[in-house]
Short mmCIF file of C-alpha atoms and ligand atoms in Angstrom, two decimals:
data_model
loop_
_atom_site.label_atom_id
_atom_site.label_comp_id
_atom_site.label_asym_id
_atom_site.label_seq_id
_atom_site.Cartn_x
_atom_site.Cartn_y
_atom_site.Cartn_z
CA MET A 981 0.00 0.00 0.00
CA PRO A 982 1.21 3.56 -0.62
CA SER A 983 3.30 4.90 2.21
CA THR A 984 2.47 8.59 1.79
CA PRO A 985 -0.94 10.17 2.33
CA GLU A 986 -2.69 11.40 -0.84
CA ALA A 987 -5.71 13.62 -1.46
CA THR A 988 -9.03 11.82 -1.12
CA CYS A 989 -10.84 10.62 -4.25
CA SER A 990 -13.70 12.76 -5.45
CA PRO A 991 -17.00 10.83 -5.67
CA ALA A 992 -18.08 12.88 -8.70
CA ASN A 993 -16.66 11.08 -11.71
CA ASN A 994 -18.29 12.90 -14.66
CA GLY A 995 -18.35 9.76 -16.79
CA VAL A 996 -14.78 8.87 -15.78
CA PRO A 997 -15.02 5.76 -13.58
CA LEU A 998 -11.27 5.39 -13.12
CA THR A 999 -8.62 8.07 -12.59
CA VAL A 1000 -5.05 7.03 -11.86
CA SER A 1001 -2.70 9.74 -10.60
CA ASN A 1002 1.07 9.65 -10.07
CA LEU A 1003 1.18 5.88 -9.58
CA ARG A 1004 4.55 4.52 -8.51
CA THR A 1005 5.03 0.76 -8.10
CA TYR A 1006 8.52 -0.37 -7.18
CA PHE A 1007 10.04 -3.81 -6.56
CA PHE A 1008 12.70 -3.91 -3.85
CA THR A 1009 15.08 -6.67 -4.90
CA SER A 1010 18.58 -7.76 -3.90
CA ARG A 1011 19.84 -6.21 -7.17
CA GLY A 1012 18.30 -2.83 -6.42
CA THR A 1013 14.98 -1.04 -6.69
CA VAL A 1014 13.08 -1.76 -9.89
CA LYS A 1015 10.96 1.29 -10.68
CA ALA A 1016 8.48 -0.65 -12.79
CA VAL A 1017 5.87 2.13 -12.76
CA ASP A 1018 7.18 5.59 -12.05
CA ASP A 1019 4.72 8.46 -11.85
CA VAL A 1020 2.07 7.22 -14.27
CA SER A 1021 -1.28 9.02 -14.64
CA PHE A 1022 -4.25 8.28 -16.89
CA HIS A 1023 -8.02 8.09 -16.79
CA LEU A 1024 -10.57 5.75 -18.30
CA LYS A 1025 -13.92 7.06 -19.48
CA LYS A 1026 -17.21 5.20 -19.61
CA GLY A 1027 -17.56 3.06 -22.73
CA GLU A 1028 -14.12 3.75 -24.17
CA CYS A 1029 -11.07 1.64 -24.89
CA LEU A 1030 -7.79 3.03 -23.61
CA CYS A 1031 -4.72 1.21 -24.92
CA LEU A 1032 -1.54 1.16 -22.85
CA VAL A 1033 1.23 0.59 -25.39
CA GLY A 1034 4.97 0.04 -25.25
CA GLU A 1035 7.72 -2.55 -25.62
CA SER A 1036 7.93 -5.48 -23.21
CA GLY A 1037 9.20 -4.43 -19.81
CA CYS A 1038 7.95 -0.82 -20.03
CA GLY A 1039 5.60 -1.20 -17.05
CA LYS A 1040 2.24 -1.70 -18.78
CA THR A 1041 1.34 -4.94 -17.04
CA VAL A 1042 2.54 -3.78 -13.61
CA THR A 1043 0.39 -0.66 -14.06
CA ALA A 1044 -2.67 -2.87 -14.59
CA LEU A 1045 -1.75 -5.28 -11.78
CA SER A 1046 -1.28 -2.33 -9.43
CA LEU A 1047 -4.91 -1.26 -9.88
CA LEU A 1048 -6.10 -4.53 -8.36
CA ARG A 1049 -2.97 -5.06 -6.23
CA LEU A 1050 -2.30 -8.36 -7.95
CA PHE A 1051 1.46 -8.59 -7.51
CA ASP A 1052 3.63 -10.15 -4.82
CA SER A 1053 4.22 -7.77 -1.96
CA PRO A 1054 7.04 -7.97 -0.95
CA PRO A 1055 9.07 -7.48 -3.09
CA GLY A 1056 6.59 -5.16 -4.84
CA ALA A 1057 5.00 -2.12 -3.24
CA ILE A 1058 2.88 0.78 -4.36
CA VAL A 1059 4.93 3.64 -3.02
CA SER A 1060 2.66 6.50 -4.02
CA GLY A 1061 -0.28 7.48 -6.16
CA GLN A 1062 -4.01 7.15 -6.32
CA ALA A 1063 -6.44 5.04 -8.36
CA CYS A 1064 -9.89 6.53 -7.85
CA PHE A 1065 -12.82 4.29 -8.75
CA HIS A 1066 -16.17 5.87 -7.94
CA GLY A 1067 -14.73 7.87 -5.09
CA GLU A 1068 -12.72 5.03 -3.57
CA ASP A 1069 -8.96 4.74 -3.80
CA LEU A 1070 -8.25 1.19 -4.98
CA LEU A 1071 -4.68 1.48 -3.74
CA ARG A 1072 -5.81 2.04 -0.16
CA LEU A 1073 -8.93 -0.10 0.13
CA PRO A 1074 -8.75 -2.87 2.74
CA GLU A 1075 -8.13 -6.24 1.06
CA GLU A 1076 -11.63 -7.44 1.94
CA GLU A 1077 -13.27 -4.50 0.13
CA LEU A 1078 -10.96 -4.75 -2.84
CA ARG A 1079 -11.99 -8.40 -3.20
CA ARG A 1080 -15.60 -7.23 -3.73
CA ILE A 1081 -14.44 -5.12 -6.68
CA ARG A 1082 -11.96 -7.57 -8.22
CA GLY A 1083 -13.62 -9.87 -10.74
CA ASN A 1084 -16.92 -8.13 -10.06
CA LYS A 1085 -16.80 -4.43 -10.96
CA ILE A 1086 -13.30 -4.62 -12.44
CA SER A 1087 -12.27 -7.83 -14.22
CA MET A 1088 -8.94 -8.80 -15.68
CA ILE A 1089 -8.03 -11.03 -18.61
CA PHE A 1090 -4.49 -12.33 -18.73
CA GLN A 1091 -2.22 -12.99 -21.70
CA ASP A 1092 -1.92 -16.71 -21.30
CA PRO A 1093 -5.30 -18.47 -20.92
CA GLN A 1094 -3.50 -21.81 -20.55
CA SER A 1095 -2.02 -20.88 -17.20
CA SER A 1096 -5.11 -18.98 -16.03
CA LEU A 1097 -7.53 -21.91 -16.33
CA ASN A 1098 -7.49 -24.81 -13.91
CA PRO A 1099 -6.61 -27.86 -16.06
CA VAL A 1100 -8.51 -30.35 -13.89
CA LEU A 1101 -11.86 -28.52 -13.75
CA ARG A 1102 -14.48 -28.33 -16.51
CA VAL A 1103 -14.61 -24.85 -18.03
CA GLY A 1104 -18.33 -24.36 -17.34
CA TYR A 1105 -17.74 -25.18 -13.67
CA GLN A 1106 -14.91 -22.62 -13.49
CA ILE A 1107 -17.21 -19.88 -14.81
CA GLU A 1108 -20.04 -20.94 -12.49
CA GLU A 1109 -17.79 -20.79 -9.43
CA LEU A 1110 -16.78 -17.24 -10.25
CA ILE A 1111 -20.42 -16.18 -10.62
CA LYS A 1112 -21.29 -17.73 -7.26
CA VAL A 1113 -18.46 -15.86 -5.49
CA HIS A 1114 -20.01 -12.50 -6.35
CA ARG A 1115 -23.74 -13.21 -6.86
CA PRO A 1116 -26.35 -14.91 -4.65
CA VAL A 1117 -27.49 -17.39 -7.30
CA SER A 1118 -28.41 -21.07 -7.24
CA ASP A 1119 -26.25 -23.72 -8.94
CA ALA A 1120 -28.78 -23.95 -11.78
CA GLU A 1121 -28.80 -20.19 -12.32
CA ALA A 1122 -25.00 -20.03 -12.30
CA ARG A 1123 -24.87 -22.87 -14.81
CA ALA A 1124 -27.38 -21.19 -17.14
CA ARG A 1125 -25.43 -17.91 -16.92
CA ALA A 1126 -22.14 -19.70 -17.69
CA VAL A 1127 -23.60 -21.24 -20.84
CA GLU A 1128 -25.14 -17.92 -21.85
CA LEU A 1129 -21.74 -16.22 -21.46
CA MET A 1130 -19.99 -18.92 -23.49
CA LYS A 1131 -22.53 -18.36 -26.26
CA ALA A 1132 -22.04 -14.58 -26.03
CA VAL A 1133 -18.31 -14.90 -26.72
CA GLY A 1134 -18.96 -17.14 -29.73
CA ILE A 1135 -18.19 -20.62 -28.40
CA PRO A 1136 -20.22 -22.97 -30.61
CA ASP A 1137 -22.32 -25.66 -28.96
CA ALA A 1138 -21.79 -23.90 -25.63
CA GLU A 1139 -24.00 -26.19 -23.52
CA LYS A 1140 -21.99 -29.25 -24.48
CA ARG A 1141 -18.59 -27.50 -24.46
CA SER A 1142 -19.17 -26.24 -20.92
CA THR A 1143 -18.53 -29.80 -19.73
CA ASP A 1144 -15.16 -30.01 -21.50
CA TYR A 1145 -11.77 -29.49 -19.86
CA PRO A 1146 -9.39 -26.66 -20.86
CA HIS A 1147 -7.09 -29.00 -22.83
CA GLN A 1148 -10.02 -29.77 -25.17
CA PHE A 1149 -10.11 -26.11 -26.30
CA SER A 1150 -7.85 -24.41 -28.85
CA GLY A 1151 -5.86 -21.29 -27.85
CA GLY A 1152 -8.47 -18.93 -29.31
CA MET A 1153 -11.36 -20.79 -27.66
CA LYS A 1154 -9.53 -20.79 -24.31
CA GLN A 1155 -9.15 -17.03 -24.60
CA ARG A 1156 -12.91 -16.80 -25.24
CA VAL A 1157 -13.50 -18.80 -22.06
CA MET A 1158 -11.31 -16.31 -20.18
CA ILE A 1159 -13.35 -13.45 -21.61
CA ALA A 1160 -16.57 -15.21 -20.58
CA MET A 1161 -15.16 -15.56 -17.04
CA ALA A 1162 -14.19 -11.90 -16.96
CA LEU A 1163 -17.71 -10.94 -18.04
CA SER A 1164 -19.44 -13.24 -15.59
CA CYS A 1165 -20.40 -10.43 -13.20
CA ASP A 1166 -21.01 -7.71 -15.79
CA PRO A 1167 -17.95 -5.65 -14.85
CA GLU A 1168 -17.86 -1.94 -15.43
CA ILE A 1169 -14.18 -2.07 -16.35
CA LEU A 1170 -12.37 -4.81 -18.22
CA VAL A 1171 -8.58 -4.88 -17.98
CA ALA A 1172 -7.13 -7.00 -20.79
CA ASP A 1173 -3.41 -7.74 -20.61
CA GLU A 1174 -2.11 -8.68 -24.07
CA PRO A 1175 -5.16 -10.89 -24.69
CA THR A 1176 -4.33 -11.42 -28.37
CA THR A 1177 -0.55 -11.89 -28.20
CA ALA A 1178 -0.49 -15.69 -28.31
CA LEU A 1179 -3.13 -15.93 -31.06
CA ASP A 1180 -2.86 -16.20 -34.82
CA ALA A 1181 -4.12 -13.40 -37.07
CA THR A 1182 -7.65 -14.72 -37.74
CA ILE A 1183 -8.36 -15.59 -34.11
CA LYS A 1184 -6.89 -12.24 -33.07
CA ALA A 1185 -9.36 -10.46 -35.37
CA ASN A 1186 -12.26 -12.41 -33.83
CA ILE A 1187 -11.20 -11.59 -30.28
CA ILE A 1188 -10.85 -7.89 -31.14
CA LYS A 1189 -14.36 -8.02 -32.57
CA ILE A 1190 -15.65 -9.37 -29.24
CA PHE A 1191 -13.99 -6.52 -27.34
CA LYS A 1192 -15.44 -3.93 -29.72
CA GLY A 1193 -18.88 -5.51 -29.31
CA LEU A 1194 -18.62 -5.30 -25.50
CA LYS A 1195 -17.67 -1.65 -25.65
CA GLU A 1196 -20.56 -0.81 -27.92
CA SER A 1197 -23.32 -3.07 -26.57
CA LYS A 1198 -22.54 -2.83 -22.83
CA ASN A 1199 -20.87 0.60 -22.73
CA MET A 1200 -17.99 -1.15 -20.99
CA SER A 1201 -14.71 0.65 -20.29
CA ILE A 1202 -11.69 -1.33 -21.48
CA LEU A 1203 -8.07 -0.90 -20.46
CA PHE A 1204 -6.27 -2.81 -23.19
CA ILE A 1205 -2.57 -3.56 -22.78
CA THR A 1206 -0.55 -4.39 -25.84
CA HIS A 1207 2.78 -3.91 -27.55
CA ASP A 1208 1.10 -4.27 -30.96
CA PHE A 1209 0.26 -0.98 -32.67
CA GLY A 1210 -1.68 -2.93 -35.31
CA VAL A 1211 -4.14 -4.01 -32.59
CA VAL A 1212 -4.21 -0.48 -31.15
CA ALA A 1213 -5.27 0.87 -34.55
CA GLN A 1214 -8.26 -1.45 -34.56
CA ILE A 1215 -9.58 -0.95 -31.07
CA ALA A 1216 -8.32 2.20 -29.31
CA ASP A 1217 -10.28 5.37 -28.60
CA ARG A 1218 -7.34 6.80 -26.68
CA VAL A 1219 -3.75 5.68 -26.31
CA THR A 1220 -1.12 6.05 -23.58
CA VAL A 1221 2.41 5.21 -24.73
CA MET A 1222 4.78 4.05 -21.98
CA TYR A 1223 8.55 3.80 -21.95
CA ALA A 1224 10.72 2.55 -19.07
CA GLY A 1225 7.97 2.85 -16.47
CA LYS A 1226 6.85 6.32 -17.50
CA VAL A 1227 4.28 7.87 -19.83
CA ALA A 1228 5.91 9.17 -23.01
CA GLU A 1229 2.82 10.43 -24.81
CA ALA A 1230 -0.96 10.21 -24.52
CA GLY A 1231 -3.88 11.30 -26.65
CA THR A 1232 -6.75 10.17 -28.78
CA ALA A 1233 -6.09 7.42 -31.32
CA GLU A 1234 -6.12 10.10 -34.05
CA ASP A 1235 -3.54 12.21 -32.15
CA ILE A 1236 -1.21 9.25 -31.76
CA PHE A 1237 -1.54 7.81 -35.27
CA TYR A 1238 -1.82 11.00 -37.33
CA ALA A 1239 0.19 13.49 -35.26
CA PRO A 1240 2.61 11.57 -33.01
CA LYS A 1241 5.03 13.90 -31.23
CA HIS A 1242 7.32 11.78 -29.05
CA PRO A 1243 10.25 10.26 -30.99
CA TYR A 1244 9.48 6.90 -29.32
CA THR A 1245 5.86 6.95 -30.53
CA VAL A 1246 7.05 7.90 -34.01
CA ALA A 1247 9.56 5.03 -33.95
CA LEU A 1248 6.89 2.52 -32.83
CA ILE A 1249 4.54 3.61 -35.62
CA ASN A 1250 7.37 3.41 -38.15
CA CYS A 1251 7.81 -0.23 -37.14
CA LEU A 1252 4.34 -1.08 -38.48
CA PRO A 1253 4.53 -3.06 -41.73
CA ASP A 1254 3.75 -1.08 -44.89
CA MET A 1255 0.50 -2.57 -46.22
CA SER A 1256 0.58 -0.58 -49.47
CA GLY A 1257 2.71 -3.21 -51.19
CA GLY A 1258 6.03 -1.34 -50.84
CA GLN A 1259 9.21 -3.42 -50.88
CA GLY A 1260 11.04 -1.41 -48.18
CA LYS A 1261 12.72 -2.97 -45.17
CA LEU A 1262 10.84 -3.18 -41.88
CA ALA A 1263 12.05 -0.46 -39.51
CA ASN A 1264 13.23 -1.22 -36.00
CA ILE A 1265 14.20 0.82 -32.95
CA PRO A 1266 17.93 0.50 -32.33
CA GLY A 1267 19.00 -0.71 -28.90
CA SER A 1268 16.74 -2.26 -26.31
CA PRO A 1269 14.60 -1.06 -23.41
CA PRO A 1270 16.74 -0.09 -20.42
CA SER A 1271 17.08 -1.79 -17.06
CA LEU A 1272 14.56 -0.35 -14.66
CA VAL A 1273 17.04 -0.72 -11.79
CA ASN A 1274 19.45 1.79 -13.31
CA PRO A 1275 17.60 3.55 -16.12
CA PRO A 1276 19.42 6.23 -18.13
CA SER A 1277 19.41 9.66 -16.51
CA GLY A 1278 17.11 12.44 -17.66
CA CYS A 1279 14.85 11.21 -20.46
CA HIS A 1280 15.11 7.41 -20.25
CA PHE A 1281 14.78 7.19 -24.04
CA HIS A 1282 17.81 9.40 -24.75
CA PRO A 1283 20.33 6.62 -25.61
CA ARG A 1284 18.00 5.43 -28.41
CA CYS A 1285 16.51 8.74 -29.48
CA PRO A 1286 17.33 10.03 -32.99
CA LYS A 1287 16.50 13.58 -31.85
CA VAL A 1288 18.43 13.60 -28.56
CA MET A 1289 19.71 17.01 -27.45
CA MET A 1290 22.82 16.26 -25.43
CA ASP A 1291 22.70 19.53 -23.50
CA ILE A 1292 19.37 18.73 -21.87
CA CYS A 1293 17.93 15.25 -22.56
CA PRO A 1294 20.43 13.19 -20.48
CA ARG A 1295 20.25 15.69 -17.64
CA VAL A 1296 16.63 16.69 -17.16
CA ASP A 1297 13.50 14.56 -16.77
CA PRO A 1298 11.02 15.73 -19.43
CA TYR A 1299 7.87 17.33 -18.07
CA GLU A 1300 4.36 17.20 -19.50
CA THR A 1301 3.53 19.49 -22.41
CA ARG A 1302 -0.06 19.74 -23.64
CA ILE A 1303 -0.18 19.76 -27.43
CA SER A 1304 -3.97 20.07 -27.71
CA GLY A 1305 -7.12 18.73 -26.04
CA GLU A 1306 -6.13 15.38 -24.53
CA HIS A 1307 -2.82 15.17 -26.38
CA VAL A 1308 0.16 15.41 -24.03
CA VAL A 1309 3.83 14.57 -24.53
CA PHE A 1310 6.85 14.24 -22.24
CA CYS A 1311 9.74 15.41 -24.40
CA HIS A 1312 12.11 18.40 -24.43
CA LEU A 1313 11.38 18.99 -28.11
CA TYR A 1314 8.09 20.53 -26.98
CA PRO A 1315 8.78 23.20 -24.41
FE1 SF4 B 1198 14.44 12.39 -27.43
FE2 SF4 B 1198 15.14 14.32 -25.77
FE3 SF4 B 1198 12.59 13.99 -26.40
FE4 SF4 B 1198 13.82 12.24 -24.86
S1 SF4 B 1198 13.42 14.35 -24.37
S2 SF4 B 1198 12.49 11.78 -26.54
S3 SF4 B 1198 15.85 12.19 -25.75
S4 SF4 B 1198 14.27 14.58 -27.77
#
């Protein structure tokens, strides 16, 4: 739990169910302090999809896990920040109260459905159990709801398949089961951590379609974590780009795709394959993401940045500059 007192959450949310401010989640290890999430702020509006994007190890997943306090503590700890959900700070709620929200009002889908499902229990039973944890329903009602959810996420012959075990499902179908589980209590917010990464292109397209349908039909808010800008282009309303535990740039999907400002965002977009039939080489970003124990000084991106200004970038942490509306960037190119 955060060690320093923060301002209380405002109950008035104006259509913004979740507001995260200055979140810092560190891991205190024998090799040093890993600043996995370092002063990250964002908000999630009703019925929108916010994509958190960045290379592996940039802090996206730890940001999501921090909201529901789903990491090992120790060594991890939320050292400061606030995550206001309808006037309550998720980072400070007693464990008992947070358990009422987890899987109920805020659900999470993980990258690897294989390790998230219990291999020795029938999938229908696993969904039913989750429903019964949060709702006062009979076994028969829970069973009917589980089948209904399996149908809703496009599992054919759902009644019969609900009696199958996880190993009898393909990767894409297992991911659908995970989505059905996450939807079992009609959550207001769905946090999806790289839910399409392990899937092939066709299945990926189907899963994205399910997420879009949920947003539109249930007005659900989705926090979608991915490193894949191709997926972001298909699903995002707004985008927050992260690098080395910090926000680099944030804005609407149009801002990020049509007017990216941060050299890292520009580099990520340049890495997208050219679908116009060009024969050019695929671009890459030279170097690799830094260690979060000893990240580079100043702007953490400076050793890889093609626009680095040596008089300021390695020395001074970039501050937030508002470009327009919701478009903000953390880069010394924009004073
Ligand atoms: Fe590049 Fe400097 Fe901007 Fe960092 S602050 S992204 S190093 S120009």
